[in-house]
């Protein structure tokens, strides 16, 4: 039975699919966008125990993820560290997935991706805003990813599609490995 992979939102779902494609892997898991990490607990409590469940989360959500995994009987109480959560098949992004992707790609490749999408000129205007001038390019790119409706949904997937397989962010590589292991 294929595993279910739980991700916070549609942008994470598309990014995981793009990462599998770049790595030449067939992703046979059912990748489910939770519509927010706060839906994890209820999803885990009503899951089919016969189906392997894996996931991706942002580091700031670790405490909530631990509580949900304990409530869902996937993690013993008292094991609240990221390594224990990873052994359950849930992998954390340092800040969030967009941050992981920007670091893995580097600003130049992200800018090339924005250019290919016709958004480089918009980004240059964004950079000129007073609040953005003091930020690093990485921080500007991270903020820009979420400034327009629909941009965040495709941002990470578009950048990942431009990456070489060896530069796919670590949490996605770990999650894809866990999916392969769960598939048997």
PDB file of C-alpha atoms in Angstrom:
ATOM      1  CA  UNK A   1       0.000   0.000   0.000  1.00  0.00           C
ATOM      2  CA  UNK A   2       1.536   3.359  -0.984  1.00  0.00           C
ATOM      3  CA  UNK A   3       2.307   5.780   1.827  1.00  0.00           C
ATOM      4  CA  UNK A   4       0.521   9.051   2.446  1.00  0.00           C
ATOM      5  CA  UNK A   5       2.721  12.134   2.620  1.00  0.00           C
ATOM      6  CA  UNK A   6       1.267  15.022   4.603  1.00  0.00           C
ATOM      7  CA  UNK A   7       2.466  18.529   3.765  1.00  0.00           C
ATOM      8  CA  UNK A   8       1.322  21.867   5.064  1.00  0.00           C
ATOM      9  CA  UNK A   9       0.130  23.414   1.813  1.00  0.00           C
ATOM     10  CA  UNK A  10      -0.147  23.152  -1.937  1.00  0.00           C
ATOM     11  CA  UNK A  11       3.253  24.791  -2.460  1.00  0.00           C
ATOM     12  CA  UNK A  12       4.901  21.981  -0.469  1.00  0.00           C
ATOM     13  CA  UNK A  13       2.955  19.344  -2.424  1.00  0.00           C
ATOM     14  CA  UNK A  14       4.053  20.765  -5.787  1.00  0.00           C
ATOM     15  CA  UNK A  15       7.647  21.133  -4.572  1.00  0.00           C
ATOM     16  CA  UNK A  16       7.832  17.485  -3.497  1.00  0.00           C
ATOM     17  CA  UNK A  17       6.447  16.358  -6.849  1.00  0.00           C
ATOM     18  CA  UNK A  18       8.991  18.569  -8.641  1.00  0.00           C
ATOM     19  CA  UNK A  19      11.841  17.179  -6.504  1.00  0.00           C
ATOM     20  CA  UNK A  20      10.873  13.607  -7.375  1.00  0.00           C
ATOM     21  CA  UNK A  21      10.731  14.521 -11.058  1.00  0.00           C
ATOM     22  CA  UNK A  22      14.167  16.212 -10.964  1.00  0.00           C
ATOM     23  CA  UNK A  23      15.630  13.151  -9.238  1.00  0.00           C
ATOM     24  CA  UNK A  24      14.013  10.844 -11.798  1.00  0.00           C
ATOM     25  CA  UNK A  25      11.917   9.103  -9.167  1.00  0.00           C
ATOM     26  CA  UNK A  26       8.370   7.911  -9.527  1.00  0.00           C
ATOM     27  CA  UNK A  27       6.391   9.286  -6.601  1.00  0.00           C
ATOM     28  CA  UNK A  28       3.730   6.694  -5.883  1.00  0.00           C
ATOM     29  CA  UNK A  29       2.717   8.192  -2.551  1.00  0.00           C
ATOM     30  CA  UNK A  30      -0.517  10.058  -2.063  1.00  0.00           C
ATOM     31  CA  UNK A  31       0.711  13.586  -1.298  1.00  0.00           C
ATOM     32  CA  UNK A  32      -1.915  15.425   0.755  1.00  0.00           C
ATOM     33  CA  UNK A  33      -1.969  19.162   1.351  1.00  0.00           C
ATOM     34  CA  UNK A  34      -3.315  19.662   4.873  1.00  0.00           C
ATOM     35  CA  UNK A  35      -4.359  23.262   4.324  1.00  0.00           C
ATOM     36  CA  UNK A  36      -2.270  24.223   7.355  1.00  0.00           C
ATOM     37  CA  UNK A  37      -0.183  22.306   9.863  1.00  0.00           C
ATOM     38  CA  UNK A  38      -2.893  22.670  12.511  1.00  0.00           C
ATOM     39  CA  UNK A  39      -4.891  20.054  10.592  1.00  0.00           C
ATOM     40  CA  UNK A  40      -2.196  17.419  11.162  1.00  0.00           C
ATOM     41  CA  UNK A  41      -3.532  16.148  14.492  1.00  0.00           C
ATOM     42  CA  UNK A  42      -7.071  15.517  13.270  1.00  0.00           C
ATOM     43  CA  UNK A  43      -5.774  13.885  10.086  1.00  0.00           C
ATOM     44  CA  UNK A  44      -3.512  11.528  12.072  1.00  0.00           C
ATOM     45  CA  UNK A  45      -6.262  10.643  14.550  1.00  0.00           C
ATOM     46  CA  UNK A  46      -8.565   9.436  11.765  1.00  0.00           C
ATOM     47  CA  UNK A  47      -5.934   7.760   9.564  1.00  0.00           C
ATOM     48  CA  UNK A  48      -5.921   4.134   8.495  1.00  0.00           C
ATOM     49  CA  UNK A  49      -3.203   2.566  10.697  1.00  0.00           C
ATOM     50  CA  UNK A  50      -2.289   0.172   7.867  1.00  0.00           C
ATOM     51  CA  UNK A  51      -1.147   3.051   5.635  1.00  0.00           C
ATOM     52  CA  UNK A  52       2.351   4.456   6.251  1.00  0.00           C
ATOM     53  CA  UNK A  53       2.257   8.198   6.960  1.00  0.00           C
ATOM     54  CA  UNK A  54       5.161  10.559   6.310  1.00  0.00           C
ATOM     55  CA  UNK A  55       5.426  14.326   6.291  1.00  0.00           C
ATOM     56  CA  UNK A  56       7.181  17.644   5.960  1.00  0.00           C
ATOM     57  CA  UNK A  57       7.006  20.563   8.398  1.00  0.00           C
ATOM     58  CA  UNK A  58       8.647  23.886   9.267  1.00  0.00           C
ATOM     59  CA  UNK A  59      11.029  23.889  12.236  1.00  0.00           C
ATOM     60  CA  UNK A  60       8.924  26.468  14.081  1.00  0.00           C
ATOM     61  CA  UNK A  61       6.088  23.904  14.077  1.00  0.00           C
ATOM     62  CA  UNK A  62       8.121  21.109  15.708  1.00  0.00           C
ATOM     63  CA  UNK A  63       6.279  21.285  19.028  1.00  0.00           C
ATOM     64  CA  UNK A  64       2.897  21.039  17.338  1.00  0.00           C
ATOM     65  CA  UNK A  65       4.070  18.198  15.066  1.00  0.00           C
ATOM     66  CA  UNK A  66       5.385  16.270  18.082  1.00  0.00           C
ATOM     67  CA  UNK A  67       2.035  16.673  19.852  1.00  0.00           C
ATOM     68  CA  UNK A  68       0.158  15.490  16.769  1.00  0.00           C
ATOM     69  CA  UNK A  69       2.463  12.491  16.282  1.00  0.00           C
ATOM     70  CA  UNK A  70       2.076  11.520  19.943  1.00  0.00           C
ATOM     71  CA  UNK A  71      -1.724  11.902  19.737  1.00  0.00           C
ATOM     72  CA  UNK A  72      -1.710   9.831  16.552  1.00  0.00           C
ATOM     73  CA  UNK A  73       0.382   7.141  18.281  1.00  0.00           C
ATOM     74  CA  UNK A  74       3.259   7.481  15.836  1.00  0.00           C
ATOM     75  CA  UNK A  75       5.735   8.889  18.369  1.00  0.00           C
ATOM     76  CA  UNK A  76       6.226   7.865  21.997  1.00  0.00           C
ATOM     77  CA  UNK A  77       5.569  10.647  24.506  1.00  0.00           C
ATOM     78  CA  UNK A  78       8.782  12.298  25.636  1.00  0.00           C
ATOM     79  CA  UNK A  79      10.590  12.027  22.294  1.00  0.00           C
ATOM     80  CA  UNK A  80      10.361  15.606  21.132  1.00  0.00           C
ATOM     81  CA  UNK A  81      13.577  16.109  19.189  1.00  0.00           C
ATOM     82  CA  UNK A  82      13.841  16.436  15.391  1.00  0.00           C
ATOM     83  CA  UNK A  83      15.772  13.143  15.112  1.00  0.00           C
ATOM     84  CA  UNK A  84      12.927  11.212  16.759  1.00  0.00           C
ATOM     85  CA  UNK A  85      10.409  12.946  14.526  1.00  0.00           C
ATOM     86  CA  UNK A  86      12.526  12.068  11.468  1.00  0.00           C
ATOM     87  CA  UNK A  87      12.546   8.415  12.542  1.00  0.00           C
ATOM     88  CA  UNK A  88       8.742   8.640  12.285  1.00  0.00           C
ATOM     89  CA  UNK A  89       9.142   9.855   8.705  1.00  0.00           C
ATOM     90  CA  UNK A  90       8.488  13.554   9.313  1.00  0.00           C
ATOM     91  CA  UNK A  91      11.214  15.933   8.151  1.00  0.00           C
ATOM     92  CA  UNK A  92      11.698  19.558   9.147  1.00  0.00           C
ATOM     93  CA  UNK A  93      12.717  22.549   7.086  1.00  0.00           C
ATOM     94  CA  UNK A  94      14.993  24.985   8.957  1.00  0.00           C
ATOM     95  CA  UNK A  95      12.726  28.000   8.448  1.00  0.00           C
ATOM     96  CA  UNK A  96      10.332  26.837   5.770  1.00  0.00           C
ATOM     97  CA  UNK A  97      10.515  25.155   2.394  1.00  0.00           C
ATOM     98  CA  UNK A  98      11.021  28.405   0.491  1.00  0.00           C
ATOM     99  CA  UNK A  99      14.056  29.179   2.673  1.00  0.00           C
ATOM    100  CA  UNK A 100      15.478  25.693   1.993  1.00  0.00           C
ATOM    101  CA  UNK A 101      14.932  26.112  -1.742  1.00  0.00           C
ATOM    102  CA  UNK A 102      16.500  29.587  -1.903  1.00  0.00           C
ATOM    103  CA  UNK A 103      19.584  28.374  -0.014  1.00  0.00           C
ATOM    104  CA  UNK A 104      19.906  25.262  -2.188  1.00  0.00           C
ATOM    105  CA  UNK A 105      19.525  27.188  -5.444  1.00  0.00           C
ATOM    106  CA  UNK A 106      21.366  30.375  -4.565  1.00  0.00           C
ATOM    107  CA  UNK A 107      20.048  33.817  -5.457  1.00  0.00           C
ATOM    108  CA  UNK A 108      21.246  33.769  -9.073  1.00  0.00           C
ATOM    109  CA  UNK A 109      19.303  30.647 -10.012  1.00  0.00           C
ATOM    110  CA  UNK A 110      16.211  31.953  -8.209  1.00  0.00           C
ATOM    111  CA  UNK A 111      16.523  35.224 -10.139  1.00  0.00           C
ATOM    112  CA  UNK A 112      16.819  33.266 -13.398  1.00  0.00           C
ATOM    113  CA  UNK A 113      13.639  31.396 -12.450  1.00  0.00           C
ATOM    114  CA  UNK A 114      11.836  34.675 -11.761  1.00  0.00           C
ATOM    115  CA  UNK A 115      13.062  35.997 -15.093  1.00  0.00           C
ATOM    116  CA  UNK A 116      11.725  32.906 -16.888  1.00  0.00           C
ATOM    117  CA  UNK A 117       8.345  33.488 -15.218  1.00  0.00           C
ATOM    118  CA  UNK A 118       8.321  37.155 -16.249  1.00  0.00           C
ATOM    119  CA  UNK A 119       8.591  38.366 -12.651  1.00  0.00           C
ATOM    120  CA  UNK A 120      12.153  39.692 -12.503  1.00  0.00           C
ATOM    121  CA  UNK A 121      11.080  43.295 -13.173  1.00  0.00           C
ATOM    122  CA  UNK A 122       8.490  43.015 -10.389  1.00  0.00           C
ATOM    123  CA  UNK A 123      11.189  41.702  -8.064  1.00  0.00           C
ATOM    124  CA  UNK A 124      13.491  44.622  -8.925  1.00  0.00           C
ATOM    125  CA  UNK A 125      10.689  47.078  -8.032  1.00  0.00           C
ATOM    126  CA  UNK A 126      10.099  45.128  -4.794  1.00  0.00           C
ATOM    127  CA  UNK A 127      13.823  45.381  -3.944  1.00  0.00           C
ATOM    128  CA  UNK A 128      13.597  49.166  -4.213  1.00  0.00           C
ATOM    129  CA  UNK A 129      10.981  49.459  -1.497  1.00  0.00           C
ATOM    130  CA  UNK A 130      12.392  51.090   1.651  1.00  0.00           C
ATOM    131  CA  UNK A 131      11.661  48.093   3.889  1.00  0.00           C
ATOM    132  CA  UNK A 132      13.468  45.765   1.482  1.00  0.00           C
ATOM    133  CA  UNK A 133      16.629  47.792   0.904  1.00  0.00           C
ATOM    134  CA  UNK A 134      18.165  46.719   4.214  1.00  0.00           C
ATOM    135  CA  UNK A 135      17.488  42.994   3.681  1.00  0.00           C
ATOM    136  CA  UNK A 136      19.777  40.469   2.052  1.00  0.00           C
ATOM    137  CA  UNK A 137      18.839  39.237  -1.422  1.00  0.00           C
ATOM    138  CA  UNK A 138      17.929  35.854   0.103  1.00  0.00           C
ATOM    139  CA  UNK A 139      15.550  37.549   2.559  1.00  0.00           C
ATOM    140  CA  UNK A 140      14.081  39.679  -0.231  1.00  0.00           C
ATOM    141  CA  UNK A 141      13.468  36.586  -2.374  1.00  0.00           C
ATOM    142  CA  UNK A 142      11.845  34.800   0.563  1.00  0.00           C
ATOM    143  CA  UNK A 143       9.498  37.720   1.208  1.00  0.00           C
ATOM    144  CA  UNK A 144       8.780  38.214  -2.506  1.00  0.00           C
ATOM    145  CA  UNK A 145       7.694  34.576  -2.803  1.00  0.00           C
ATOM    146  CA  UNK A 146       4.627  35.315  -0.686  1.00  0.00           C
ATOM    147  CA  UNK A 147       3.654  38.778  -1.887  1.00  0.00           C
ATOM    148  CA  UNK A 148       1.233  37.970  -4.718  1.00  0.00           C
ATOM    149  CA  UNK A 149      -1.701  35.623  -4.939  1.00  0.00           C
ATOM    150  CA  UNK A 150      -0.591  32.289  -6.336  1.00  0.00           C
ATOM    151  CA  UNK A 151       3.151  33.081  -6.403  1.00  0.00           C
ATOM    152  CA  UNK A 152       3.991  31.092  -3.264  1.00  0.00           C
ATOM    153  CA  UNK A 153       2.115  28.076  -4.607  1.00  0.00           C
ATOM    154  CA  UNK A 154       4.502  27.658  -7.554  1.00  0.00           C
ATOM    155  CA  UNK A 155       7.651  29.433  -6.317  1.00  0.00           C
ATOM    156  CA  UNK A 156       9.443  26.473  -4.710  1.00  0.00           C
ATOM    157  CA  UNK A 157       8.398  23.992  -7.403  1.00  0.00           C
ATOM    158  CA  UNK A 158       9.616  26.297 -10.181  1.00  0.00           C
ATOM    159  CA  UNK A 159      13.006  26.770  -8.525  1.00  0.00           C
ATOM    160  CA  UNK A 160      13.349  23.057  -7.756  1.00  0.00           C
ATOM    161  CA  UNK A 161      12.594  22.238 -11.400  1.00  0.00           C
ATOM    162  CA  UNK A 162      15.644  24.339 -12.343  1.00  0.00           C
ATOM    163  CA  UNK A 163      17.955  22.657  -9.807  1.00  0.00           C
ATOM    164  CA  UNK A 164      20.343  19.820 -10.527  1.00  0.00           C
ATOM    165  CA  UNK A 165      19.297  16.681  -8.615  1.00  0.00           C
ATOM    166  CA  UNK A 166      22.301  16.953  -6.281  1.00  0.00           C
ATOM    167  CA  UNK A 167      21.079  20.327  -4.969  1.00  0.00           C
ATOM    168  CA  UNK A 168      17.542  19.326  -3.977  1.00  0.00           C
ATOM    169  CA  UNK A 169      17.028  20.512  -0.363  1.00  0.00           C
ATOM    170  CA  UNK A 170      17.863  17.973   2.349  1.00  0.00           C
ATOM    171  CA  UNK A 171      14.348  17.662   3.856  1.00  0.00           C
ATOM    172  CA  UNK A 172      12.891  16.773   0.450  1.00  0.00           C
ATOM    173  CA  UNK A 173      15.645  14.240  -0.245  1.00  0.00           C
ATOM    174  CA  UNK A 174      15.073  12.655   3.177  1.00  0.00           C
ATOM    175  CA  UNK A 175      11.310  12.557   2.627  1.00  0.00           C
ATOM    176  CA  UNK A 176      11.697  10.979  -0.820  1.00  0.00           C
ATOM    177  CA  UNK A 177      14.000   8.368   0.717  1.00  0.00           C
ATOM    178  CA  UNK A 178      11.401   7.598   3.368  1.00  0.00           C
ATOM    179  CA  UNK A 179       8.738   7.267   0.675  1.00  0.00           C
ATOM    180  CA  UNK A 180      10.892   4.739  -1.213  1.00  0.00           C
ATOM    181  CA  UNK A 181      11.499   2.791   2.014  1.00  0.00           C
ATOM    182  CA  UNK A 182       7.781   2.781   2.880  1.00  0.00           C
ATOM    183  CA  UNK A 183       6.888   1.528  -0.590  1.00  0.00           C
ATOM    184  CA  UNK A 184       8.922  -1.581   0.180  1.00  0.00           C
TER     185      UNK A 184
END
